[in-house]
Structures are given as structure tokens and as C-alpha cells.
Coordinates of C-alpha atoms and ligand atoms in Angstrom, one line a residue:
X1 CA 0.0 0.0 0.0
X2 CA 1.5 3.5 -0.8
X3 CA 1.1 6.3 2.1
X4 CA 1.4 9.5 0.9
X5 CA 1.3 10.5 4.9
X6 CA 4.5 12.3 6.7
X7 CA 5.7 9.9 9.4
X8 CA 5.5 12.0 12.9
X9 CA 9.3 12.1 13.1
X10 CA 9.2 13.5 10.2
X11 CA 6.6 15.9 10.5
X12 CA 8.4 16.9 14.0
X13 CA 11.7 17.4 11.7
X14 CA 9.3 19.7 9.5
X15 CA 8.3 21.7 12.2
X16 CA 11.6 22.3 13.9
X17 CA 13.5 23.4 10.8
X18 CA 10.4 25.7 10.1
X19 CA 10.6 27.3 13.4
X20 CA 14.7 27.7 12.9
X21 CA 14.3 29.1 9.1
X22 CA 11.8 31.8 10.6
X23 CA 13.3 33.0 13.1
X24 CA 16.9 32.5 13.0
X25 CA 17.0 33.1 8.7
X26 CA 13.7 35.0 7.4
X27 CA 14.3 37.8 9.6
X28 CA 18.3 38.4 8.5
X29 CA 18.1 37.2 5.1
X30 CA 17.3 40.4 2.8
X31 CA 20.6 42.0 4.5
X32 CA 22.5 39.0 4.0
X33 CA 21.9 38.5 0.6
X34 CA 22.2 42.5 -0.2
X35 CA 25.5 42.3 1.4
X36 CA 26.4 39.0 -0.3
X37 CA 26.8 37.8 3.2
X38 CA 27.4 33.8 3.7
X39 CA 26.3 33.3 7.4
X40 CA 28.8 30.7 8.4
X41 CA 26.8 29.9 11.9
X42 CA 23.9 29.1 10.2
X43 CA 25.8 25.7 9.8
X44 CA 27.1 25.5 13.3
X45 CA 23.3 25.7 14.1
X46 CA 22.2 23.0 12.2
X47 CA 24.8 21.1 13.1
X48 CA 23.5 21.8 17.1
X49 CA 19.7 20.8 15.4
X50 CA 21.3 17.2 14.0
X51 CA 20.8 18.1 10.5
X52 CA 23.8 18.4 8.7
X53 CA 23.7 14.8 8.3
X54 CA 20.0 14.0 8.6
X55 CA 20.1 10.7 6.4
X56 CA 23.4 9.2 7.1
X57 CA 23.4 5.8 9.7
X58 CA 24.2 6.6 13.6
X59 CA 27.0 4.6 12.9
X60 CA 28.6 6.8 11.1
X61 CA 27.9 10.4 12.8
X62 CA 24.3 10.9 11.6
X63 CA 20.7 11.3 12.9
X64 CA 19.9 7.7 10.8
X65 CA 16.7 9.3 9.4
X66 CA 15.0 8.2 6.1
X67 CA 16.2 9.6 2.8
X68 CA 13.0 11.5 3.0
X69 CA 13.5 12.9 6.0
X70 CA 16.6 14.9 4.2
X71 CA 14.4 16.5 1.2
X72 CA 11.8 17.6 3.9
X73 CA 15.1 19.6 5.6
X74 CA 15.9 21.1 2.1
X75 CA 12.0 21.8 1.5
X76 CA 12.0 23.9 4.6
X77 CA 15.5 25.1 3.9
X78 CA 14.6 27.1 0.7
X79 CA 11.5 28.5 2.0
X80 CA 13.6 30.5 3.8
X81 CA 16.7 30.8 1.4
X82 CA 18.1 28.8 -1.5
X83 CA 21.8 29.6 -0.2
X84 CA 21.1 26.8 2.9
X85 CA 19.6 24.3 1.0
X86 CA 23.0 24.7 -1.5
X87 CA 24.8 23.8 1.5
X88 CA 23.1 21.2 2.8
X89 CA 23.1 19.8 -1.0
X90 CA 26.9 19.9 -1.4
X91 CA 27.8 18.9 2.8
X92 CA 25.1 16.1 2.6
X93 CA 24.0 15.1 -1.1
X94 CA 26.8 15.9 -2.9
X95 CA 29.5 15.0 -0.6
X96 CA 28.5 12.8 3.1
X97 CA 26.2 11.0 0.8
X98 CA 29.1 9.8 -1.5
X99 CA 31.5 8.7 1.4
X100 CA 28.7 6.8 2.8
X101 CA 28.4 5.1 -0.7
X102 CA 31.7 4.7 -2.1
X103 CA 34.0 5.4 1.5
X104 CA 36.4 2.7 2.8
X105 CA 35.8 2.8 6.5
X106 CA 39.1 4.3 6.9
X107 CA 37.4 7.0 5.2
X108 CA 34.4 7.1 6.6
X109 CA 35.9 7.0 10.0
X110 CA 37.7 10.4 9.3
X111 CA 36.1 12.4 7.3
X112 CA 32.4 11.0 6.8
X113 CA 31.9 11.1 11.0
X114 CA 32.8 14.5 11.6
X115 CA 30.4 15.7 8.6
X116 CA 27.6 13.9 9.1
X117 CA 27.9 15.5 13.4
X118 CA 28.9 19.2 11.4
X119 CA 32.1 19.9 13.0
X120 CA 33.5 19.5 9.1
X121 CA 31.7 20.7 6.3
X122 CA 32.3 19.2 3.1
X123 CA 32.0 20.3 -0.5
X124 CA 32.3 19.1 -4.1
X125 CA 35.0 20.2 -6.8
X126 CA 33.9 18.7 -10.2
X127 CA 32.6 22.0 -12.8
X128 CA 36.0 23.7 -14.0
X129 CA 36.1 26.6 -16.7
X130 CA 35.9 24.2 -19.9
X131 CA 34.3 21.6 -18.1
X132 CA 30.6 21.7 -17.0
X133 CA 27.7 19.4 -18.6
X134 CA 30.6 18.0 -20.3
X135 CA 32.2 16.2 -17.6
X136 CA 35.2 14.4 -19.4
X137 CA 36.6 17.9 -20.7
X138 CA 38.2 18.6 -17.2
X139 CA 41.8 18.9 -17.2
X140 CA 42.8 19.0 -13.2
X141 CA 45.5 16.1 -13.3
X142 CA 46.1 13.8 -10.5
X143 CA 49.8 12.2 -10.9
X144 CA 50.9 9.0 -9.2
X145 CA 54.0 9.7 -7.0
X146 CA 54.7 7.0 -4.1
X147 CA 52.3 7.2 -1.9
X148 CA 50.7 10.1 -2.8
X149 CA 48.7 11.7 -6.0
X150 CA 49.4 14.9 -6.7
X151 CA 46.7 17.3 -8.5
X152 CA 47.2 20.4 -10.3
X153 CA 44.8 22.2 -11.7
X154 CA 41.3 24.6 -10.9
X155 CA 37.6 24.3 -10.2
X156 CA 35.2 26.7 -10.7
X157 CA 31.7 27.4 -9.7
X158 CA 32.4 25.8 -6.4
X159 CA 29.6 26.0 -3.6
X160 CA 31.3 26.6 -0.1
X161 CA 34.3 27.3 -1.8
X162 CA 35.2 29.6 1.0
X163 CA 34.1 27.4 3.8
X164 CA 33.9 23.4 3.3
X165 CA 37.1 21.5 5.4
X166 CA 36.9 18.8 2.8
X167 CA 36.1 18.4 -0.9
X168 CA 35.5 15.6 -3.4
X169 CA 37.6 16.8 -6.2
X170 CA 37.4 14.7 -9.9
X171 CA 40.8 14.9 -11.7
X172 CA 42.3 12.7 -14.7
X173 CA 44.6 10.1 -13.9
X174 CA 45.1 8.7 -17.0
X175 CA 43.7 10.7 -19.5
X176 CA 43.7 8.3 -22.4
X177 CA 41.0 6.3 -21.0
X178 CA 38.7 9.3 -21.7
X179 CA 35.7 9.7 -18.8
X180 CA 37.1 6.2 -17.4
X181 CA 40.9 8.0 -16.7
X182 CA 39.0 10.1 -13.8
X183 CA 39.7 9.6 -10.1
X184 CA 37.7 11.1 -7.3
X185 CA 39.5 12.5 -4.1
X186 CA 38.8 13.6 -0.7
X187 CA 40.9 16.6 -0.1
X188 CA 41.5 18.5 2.7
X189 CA 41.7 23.0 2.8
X190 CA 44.7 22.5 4.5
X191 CA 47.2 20.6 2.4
X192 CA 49.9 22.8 1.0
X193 CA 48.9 23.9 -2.4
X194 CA 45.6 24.1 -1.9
X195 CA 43.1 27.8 -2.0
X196 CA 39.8 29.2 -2.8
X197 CA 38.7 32.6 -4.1
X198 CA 35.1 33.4 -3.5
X199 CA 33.3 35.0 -7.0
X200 CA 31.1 38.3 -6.6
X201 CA 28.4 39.3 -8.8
X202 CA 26.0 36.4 -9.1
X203 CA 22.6 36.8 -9.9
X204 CA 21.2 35.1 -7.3
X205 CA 22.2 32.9 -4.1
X206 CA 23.9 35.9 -2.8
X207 CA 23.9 34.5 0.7
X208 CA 25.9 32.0 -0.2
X209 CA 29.8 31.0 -1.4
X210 CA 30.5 30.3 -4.1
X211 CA 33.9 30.3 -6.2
X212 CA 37.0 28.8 -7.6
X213 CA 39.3 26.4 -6.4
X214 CA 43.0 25.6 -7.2
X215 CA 45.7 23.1 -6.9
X216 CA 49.1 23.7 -7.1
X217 CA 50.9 20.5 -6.9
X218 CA 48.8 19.8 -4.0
X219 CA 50.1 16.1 -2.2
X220 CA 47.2 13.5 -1.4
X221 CA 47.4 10.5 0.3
X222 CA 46.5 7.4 -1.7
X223 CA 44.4 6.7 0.9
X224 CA 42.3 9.8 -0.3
X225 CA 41.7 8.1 -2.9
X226 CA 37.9 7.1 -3.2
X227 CA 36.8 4.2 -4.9
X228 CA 39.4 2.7 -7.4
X229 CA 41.6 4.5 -9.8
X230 CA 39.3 5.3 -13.1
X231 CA 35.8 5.3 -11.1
X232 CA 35.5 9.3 -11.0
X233 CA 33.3 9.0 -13.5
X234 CA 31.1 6.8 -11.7
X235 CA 31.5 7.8 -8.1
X236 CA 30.5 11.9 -9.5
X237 CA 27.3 11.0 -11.6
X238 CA 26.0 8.7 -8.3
X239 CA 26.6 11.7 -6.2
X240 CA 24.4 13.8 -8.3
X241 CA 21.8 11.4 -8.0
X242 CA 21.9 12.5 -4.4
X243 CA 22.5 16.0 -4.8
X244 CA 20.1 16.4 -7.6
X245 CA 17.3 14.7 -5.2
X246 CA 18.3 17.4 -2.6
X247 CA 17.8 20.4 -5.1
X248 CA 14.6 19.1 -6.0
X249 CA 12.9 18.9 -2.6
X250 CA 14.6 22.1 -2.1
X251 CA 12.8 23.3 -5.4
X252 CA 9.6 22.6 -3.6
X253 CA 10.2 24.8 -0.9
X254 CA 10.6 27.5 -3.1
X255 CA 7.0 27.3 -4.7
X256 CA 5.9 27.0 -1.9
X257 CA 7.4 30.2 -0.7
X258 CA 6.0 31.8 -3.4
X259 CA 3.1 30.5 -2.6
X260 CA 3.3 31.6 0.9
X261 CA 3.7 35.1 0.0
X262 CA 1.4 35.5 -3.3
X263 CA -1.6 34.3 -1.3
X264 CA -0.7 37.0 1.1
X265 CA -0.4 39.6 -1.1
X266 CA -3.5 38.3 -3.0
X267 CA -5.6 39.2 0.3
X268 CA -4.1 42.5 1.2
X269 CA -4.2 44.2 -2.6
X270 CA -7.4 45.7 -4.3
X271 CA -7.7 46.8 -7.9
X272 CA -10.8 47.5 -9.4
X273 CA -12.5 47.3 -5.9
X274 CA -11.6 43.9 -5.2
X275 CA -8.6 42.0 -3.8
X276 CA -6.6 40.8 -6.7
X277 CA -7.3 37.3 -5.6
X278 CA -10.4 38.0 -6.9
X279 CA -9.0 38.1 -10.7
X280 CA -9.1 34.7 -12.6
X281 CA -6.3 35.4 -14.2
X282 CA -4.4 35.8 -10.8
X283 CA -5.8 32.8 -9.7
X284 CA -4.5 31.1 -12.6
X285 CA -0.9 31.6 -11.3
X286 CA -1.6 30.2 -8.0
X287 CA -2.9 27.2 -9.4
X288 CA -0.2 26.3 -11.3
X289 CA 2.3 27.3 -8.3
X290 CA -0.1 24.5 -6.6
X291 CA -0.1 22.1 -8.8
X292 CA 4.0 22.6 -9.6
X293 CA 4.3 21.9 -5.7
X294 CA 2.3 18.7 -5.4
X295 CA 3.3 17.4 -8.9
X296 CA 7.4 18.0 -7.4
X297 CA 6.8 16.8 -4.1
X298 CA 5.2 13.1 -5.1
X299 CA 8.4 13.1 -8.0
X300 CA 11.0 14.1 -5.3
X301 CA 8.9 11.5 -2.7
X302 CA 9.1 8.8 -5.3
X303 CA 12.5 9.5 -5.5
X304 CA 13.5 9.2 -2.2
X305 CA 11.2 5.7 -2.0
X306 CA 13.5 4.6 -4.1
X307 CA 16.7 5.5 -2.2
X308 CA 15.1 3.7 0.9
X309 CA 14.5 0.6 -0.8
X310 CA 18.4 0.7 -1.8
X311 CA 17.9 0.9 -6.1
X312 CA 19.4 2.9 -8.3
X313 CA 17.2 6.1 -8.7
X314 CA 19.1 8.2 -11.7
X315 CA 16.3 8.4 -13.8
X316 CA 13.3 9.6 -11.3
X317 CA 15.7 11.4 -9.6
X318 CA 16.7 13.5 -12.8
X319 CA 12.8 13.9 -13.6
X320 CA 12.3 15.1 -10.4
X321 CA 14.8 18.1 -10.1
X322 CA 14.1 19.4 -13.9
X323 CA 10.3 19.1 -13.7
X324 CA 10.7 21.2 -9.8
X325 CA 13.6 23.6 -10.6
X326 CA 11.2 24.4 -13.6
X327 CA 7.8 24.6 -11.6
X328 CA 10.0 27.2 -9.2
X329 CA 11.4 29.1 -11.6
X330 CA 8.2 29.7 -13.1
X331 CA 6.8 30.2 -9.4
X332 CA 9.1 33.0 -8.9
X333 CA 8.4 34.3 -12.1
X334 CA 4.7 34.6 -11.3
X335 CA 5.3 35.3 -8.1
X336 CA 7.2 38.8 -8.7
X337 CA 4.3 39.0 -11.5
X338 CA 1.3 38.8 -8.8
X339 CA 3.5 41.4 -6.7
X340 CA 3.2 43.9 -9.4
X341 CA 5.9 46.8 -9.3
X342 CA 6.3 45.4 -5.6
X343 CA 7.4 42.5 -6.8
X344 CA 9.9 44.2 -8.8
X345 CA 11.7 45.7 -5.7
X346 CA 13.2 44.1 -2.4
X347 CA 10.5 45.6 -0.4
X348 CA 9.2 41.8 -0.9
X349 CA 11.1 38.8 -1.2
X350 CA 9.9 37.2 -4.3
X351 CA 12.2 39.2 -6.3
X352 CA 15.2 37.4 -4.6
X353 CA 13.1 34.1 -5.0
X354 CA 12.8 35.2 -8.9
X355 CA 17.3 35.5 -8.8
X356 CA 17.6 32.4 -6.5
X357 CA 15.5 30.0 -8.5
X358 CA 17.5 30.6 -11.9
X359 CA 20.7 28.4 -10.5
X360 CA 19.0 25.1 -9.9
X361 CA 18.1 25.4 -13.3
X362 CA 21.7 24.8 -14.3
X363 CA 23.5 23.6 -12.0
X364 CA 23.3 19.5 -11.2
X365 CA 22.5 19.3 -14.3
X366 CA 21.0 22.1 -16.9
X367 CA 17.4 21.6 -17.5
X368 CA 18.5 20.6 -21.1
X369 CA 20.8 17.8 -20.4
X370 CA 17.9 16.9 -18.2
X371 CA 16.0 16.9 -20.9
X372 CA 17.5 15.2 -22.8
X373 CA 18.6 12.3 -20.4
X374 CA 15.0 11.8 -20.2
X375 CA 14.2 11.1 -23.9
X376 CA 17.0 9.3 -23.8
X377 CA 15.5 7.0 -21.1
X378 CA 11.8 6.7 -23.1
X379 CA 14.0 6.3 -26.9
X380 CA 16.0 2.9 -24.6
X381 CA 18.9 4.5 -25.5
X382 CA 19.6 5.1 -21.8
X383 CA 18.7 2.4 -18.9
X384 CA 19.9 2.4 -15.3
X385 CA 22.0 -0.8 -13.6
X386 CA 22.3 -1.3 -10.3
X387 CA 25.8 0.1 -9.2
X388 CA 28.1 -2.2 -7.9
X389 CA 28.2 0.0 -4.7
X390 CA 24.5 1.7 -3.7
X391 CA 23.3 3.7 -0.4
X392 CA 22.6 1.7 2.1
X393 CA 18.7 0.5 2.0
X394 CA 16.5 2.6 5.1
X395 CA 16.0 1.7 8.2
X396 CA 19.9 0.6 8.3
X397 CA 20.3 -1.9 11.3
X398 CA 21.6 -3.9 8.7
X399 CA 24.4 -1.2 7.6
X400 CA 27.9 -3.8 7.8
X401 CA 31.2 -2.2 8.9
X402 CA 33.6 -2.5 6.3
X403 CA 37.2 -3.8 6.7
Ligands
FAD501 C1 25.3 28.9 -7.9 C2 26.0 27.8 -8.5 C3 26.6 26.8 -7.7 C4 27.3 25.7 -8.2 N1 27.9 24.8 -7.4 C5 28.7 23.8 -7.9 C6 29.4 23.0 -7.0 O1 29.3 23.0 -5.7 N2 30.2 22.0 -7.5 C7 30.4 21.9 -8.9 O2 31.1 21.0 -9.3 N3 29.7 22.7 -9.7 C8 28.9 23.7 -9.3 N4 28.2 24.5 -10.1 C9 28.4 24.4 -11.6 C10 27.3 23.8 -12.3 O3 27.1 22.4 -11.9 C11 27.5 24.0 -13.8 O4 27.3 25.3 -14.1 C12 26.6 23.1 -14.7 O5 26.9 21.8 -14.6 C13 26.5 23.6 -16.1 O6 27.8 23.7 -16.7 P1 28.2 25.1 -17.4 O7 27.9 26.2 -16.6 O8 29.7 24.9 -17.8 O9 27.4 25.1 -18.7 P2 27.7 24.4 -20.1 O10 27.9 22.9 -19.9 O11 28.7 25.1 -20.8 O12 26.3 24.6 -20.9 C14 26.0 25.8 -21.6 C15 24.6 25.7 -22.2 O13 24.6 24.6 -23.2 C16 23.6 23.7 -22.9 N5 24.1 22.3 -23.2 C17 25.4 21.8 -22.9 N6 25.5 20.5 -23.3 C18 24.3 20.2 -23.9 C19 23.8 19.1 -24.6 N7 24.5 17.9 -24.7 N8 22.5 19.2 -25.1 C20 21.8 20.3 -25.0 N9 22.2 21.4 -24.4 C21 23.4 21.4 -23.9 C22 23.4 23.8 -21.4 O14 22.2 23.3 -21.0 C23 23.5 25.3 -21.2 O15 22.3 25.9 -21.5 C24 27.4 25.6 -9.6 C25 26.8 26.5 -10.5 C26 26.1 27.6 -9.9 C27 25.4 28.5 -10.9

């Protein structure tokens, strides 16, 4: 039988980040995103609240929740801003996620434990200046010497750039073998070679980091190595499966923002000696922002069924963050619409939803390869195998230690 119903932990998960996003983000947001402010103790709280590593096991640092538990944190998340649900996307579903899939327990001892309690915060280095949707262009080289690799190169377009401890960075190590020459590496701020430079001028997420990373013959442990030599590739498109599921639900707290704040304004605003709620033609826009919400939170919901059972979820997962990255953008769209020349000014916040909902639309995949990865799917030129590593299935009593 399928149950569409929240569980009551996770409705008590709901309720608590909704309490923290209104009163310890709503209230400071518009000045932090004027002054392109990335509020670092926003992290330290969640960490205090258990959530910057809602879904991964006890075991291993986190709260053990269900993968669903996680989009309901990003949902709330982005109705307050899209710069915390970024975060919580590149710590958890880009990064924790992956160690918890492909880590040795050497690695997951030291670096996936202190993520998943939030004393570390990790991030993830794989877009560089000629290499975006087209993965297998990067050039960052990772060169065998003893013990060690050693990477040179740059990222850009890096969330947390400023901030993460630890980053999953992709680089060739044998460049011959094309997209099956890429490694993946966990690599710490702190080893000699290593900086960031945060970027200015975005359109949107301006409460957030985000910028450029480099590598200057920058020495990594072969024990930094995750997963084998060649499965970069791999390990990087399975981690989007995560982070993409994270951006979706996150997505749907941004309709529902929008929502949130159009109804409002809908009440309080009379033309024609009626509130504008009145209008069909405004009420056409809120029925799409309602049905883009539903429609993304059963796709994102369906997604993370999926990751509880333990299969491979690429292609729901995929559907689910174009089709609610779309419905937002369009949300915000209408949104700053309904608002009028209000809408147009940061007196409200729609217009900031309008600038944050353009990035999910490209990043973790553009809304065209999106699109096309699903006609790909429906032609059967495209089909998903299990991976020989997956998430552990929810509940995890049965998560094995590794040797
Ligand atoms: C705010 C923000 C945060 C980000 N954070 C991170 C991060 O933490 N880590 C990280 O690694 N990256 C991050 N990114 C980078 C992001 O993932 C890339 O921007 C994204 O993958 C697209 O790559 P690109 O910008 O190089 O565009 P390109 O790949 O150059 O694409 C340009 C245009 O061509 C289209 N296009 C490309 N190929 C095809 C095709 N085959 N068919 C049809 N159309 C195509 C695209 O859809 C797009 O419209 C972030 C980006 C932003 C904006």
C-alpha cells in the first residue's frame, strides 16, 4: 500500500526546521543577501539541530533518518533561502552521501563522521572553466607519485568554496581512457597547495559562497583516494543522483514560498474594488504554483522511496529536479508577476526568490541535459543498472562495517 502521509518524526523534523528558518533566517536574510553575506553559523546551528547529516546511519555520525527525511530539511531550507539548502546539498547530497556510498571505512571513520555531526563541512570540486555538462573535458591532473597523488589544476563554480574543510575533487589520472581515466578525491583546505577565491556578482544565491578552487601540486594521500583509480566518472554521476534529489525537494520549498507570499499579497491588494485574488487570471498563477508543488513533491517523494529501498534512482531522480527547478522558476516568475511593481523591488522577497530560482536550473544538471537524459530513457537509448556499490537501503540496522 502506498502512504502518501509524513511519518510523525518527520513531521516533528518539519516543524523544527520551520521554526529555525523563521526566526533565525527569514528575519536576516534580505541584509545578508544584499551584502552578499554567507552566514557561516547558520551551519554551526544545524549542526546543534542534527541536520547536517539527517540521512546518514548513527553509525557513522548521523541522525539515521529516512532519505526523505533529508528532502523535507531542504523543502523547509529554501522556503527560507536557496543559499542553505545549497549547503546542505553539497555537505550532505553531494559529498557525506558519497563517502557513505563509495568510502572505505578508513574514510568514513575520518572524514564522513565529523560531517555527518557538522564539525567539518564538506563540499564538491567537479565544474571547472571548460568543463561543465561535459564532464570528461576537465583537465585538473592527478599524478601517481609513491604514496601520494598529486593534483594540479582549478575548479570553478564551487559551492562553499570559502568554507567546506573537505572536498571531493574529480581529476584525470590517466587521460587516455577518456571519462574512465577520472579519479575522485577527498581533499582537505589544508594541504599545502591548496586555496579558494570566492566570485562576486551572481545573480542570485547571494547569501551563499561560491567560487573557484586551485591546486598547485597539492600532495594527497593514496588513501584519499575514493573508490578505485578510473571510477571518478562513476562515483561523481552517483553523487548527483543525491545531490540532484536534494535540489529538487529544495525546489519545492521554493514554490511553496512563493506560494506563501502571493496568497498573502493576494488578500491584502485591491484593484478594481476587489482584492486581486479575486481576478481569474491571478488565480491562474496560483494554481499552477499548486499544482507545480504537489506534482514535485510526489516526483522528489518517489524518488527518495527509491533510495530507501536501496535501487538505483538516476532516472526519477533526474525527472524530479528538472520538472521542480522548472515549476520554481516559473513560481518565482509569477510570483514577482502577482506582486506587481512590488514585486519588482526588495520591499518583498519574491524578487530574490525570482534571482535564487535561476541556478538550480543549471546547476546539477542544466534543465537541457535533463532533458534530454529523459528522452534518452523513453527512446531505450539510456537504462539504469544497479551500481556495484548503492546507499545503504533505510532503516539501516543492517548497515555492515567495512574492513
Ligand atoms: C550557484 C552555482 C553553484 C554551483 N555549485 C557547484 C558545486 O558546488 N560544484 C560543482 O562542481 N559545480 C557547481 N556549479 C556548476 C554547475 O554544476 C554547472 O554550471 C553546470 O553543470 C553547467 O555547466 P556550465 O555552466 O559549464 O554550462 P555548459 O555545460 O557550458 O552549458 C551551456 C549551455 O549549453 C547547454 N548544453 C550543454 N550541453 C548540452 C547538450 N548535450 N545538449 C543540450 N544542451 C546542452 C546547457 O544546458 C547550457 O544551456 C554551480 C553553479 C552555480 C550557478
Amino acid at each position: 500500500m502506498m502512504d502518501f502521509s509524513l511519518s510523525e518524526e518527520q513531521e516533528m523534523v518539519r516543524k523544527v526546521v520551520r521554526k529555525f528558518v523563521d526566526n533565525e533566517i527569514n528575519p536576516y536574510i534580505q541584509e545578508w543577501d544584499e551584502q552578499g553575506h554567507f552566514e557561516t553559523s547558520i551551519l554551526k546551528r544545524l549542526a546543534d539541530l542534527d541536520l547536517m547529516g539527517v540521512c546518514i546511519p548513527e553509525q557513522y555520525g548521523g541522525s539515521g533518518m529516512d532519505y526523505n527525511t533529508l528532502a523535507i530539511v531542504c523543502e523547509e531550507l529554501e522556503r527560507g533561502d536557496t543559499a542553505f539548502r545549497t549547503a546542505v546539498s553539497v555537505h550532505t547530497g553531494l559529498n557525506s552521501m558519497t563517502l557513505l556510498q563509495w568510502g572505505d571505512e578508513w574514510q568514513k571513520q575520518k572524514y564522513l563522521i565529523p560531517q555527518a555531526k557538522g564539525e567539518k563541512v564538506g563540499a564538491f570540486g567537479l565544474t571547472e572553466p571548460n568543463a561543465g555538462s561535459d564532464v570528461a573535458s576537465l583537465q585538473t591532473t592527478a599524478e601517481r607519485e609513491g604514496d601520494s597523488y598529486i593534483l594540479n589544476g582549478q575548479k570553478t563554480w564551487i559551492s562553499l568554496c570559502d568554507h567546506a574543510d573537505h572536498f571531493l575533487v574529480f581529476a584525470y589520472t590517466d587521460k587516455s581512457q577518456k571519462h574512465k581515466g577520472i579519479s575522485a578525491f577527498i581533499v582537505e583546505r589544508t594541504m599545502p597547495g591548496f586555496s579558494s577565491k570566492g566570485m562576486k556578482g551572481k545573480l542570485g544565491i547571494r547569501a551563499g559562497n561560491t567560487g573557484e578552487l586551485f591546486f598547485d601540486n597539492v600532495k594527497v594521500p593514496k588513501e584519499n583516494l575514493l573508490g578505485e583509480e578510473g571510477e571518478g566518472f562513476k562515483i561523481a554521476m552517483s553523487a548527483l543522483d543525491n545531490g540532484r534529489f536534494t535540489v529538487a525537494a529544495g525546489a519545492c520549498g521554493q514554490i511553496l514560498a512563493c506560494l506563501e507570499e502571493s496568497v498573502k499579497y493576494c488578500h491584502e491588494r485591491k484593484t478594481f474594488s476587489k482584492e486581486i485574488g479575486k481576478h481569474q487570471l491571478v488565480q491562474q498563477m496560483l494554481a499552477k504554483m499548486e499544482a507545480g508543488y504537489q506534482m514535485s513533491r510526489l516526483l522528489v517523494f518517489r524518488a527518495g522511496d527509491l533510495k530507501n529501498q536501496g535501487k538505483r534512482n538516476t532516472r526519477e531522480t533526474s525527472l524530479a529536479k528538472w520538472q521542480a527547478c522548472d515549476f520554481a522558476n516559473e513560481a518565482a516568475n509569477d510570483a514577482v508577476q502577482i506582486h506587481g511593481a512590488y514585486g519588482y523591488s526588495n520591499e518583498y522577497p519574491v524578487e530574490r526568490f525570482l534571482r535564487n530560482s535561476k541556478a538550480p536550473v543549471i546547476y546539477e544538471g542544466t534543465r537541457e541535459i535533463h532533458t534530454v537524459m529523459q528522452a534518452e530513457y523513453v527512446l531505450g537509448y539510456r537504462s539504469d543498472k544497479q551500481l556495484s556499490r548503492s546507499l545503504p537501503a533505510w532503516p539501516y540496522d543492517e548497515v555492515k562495517e567495512e574492513v
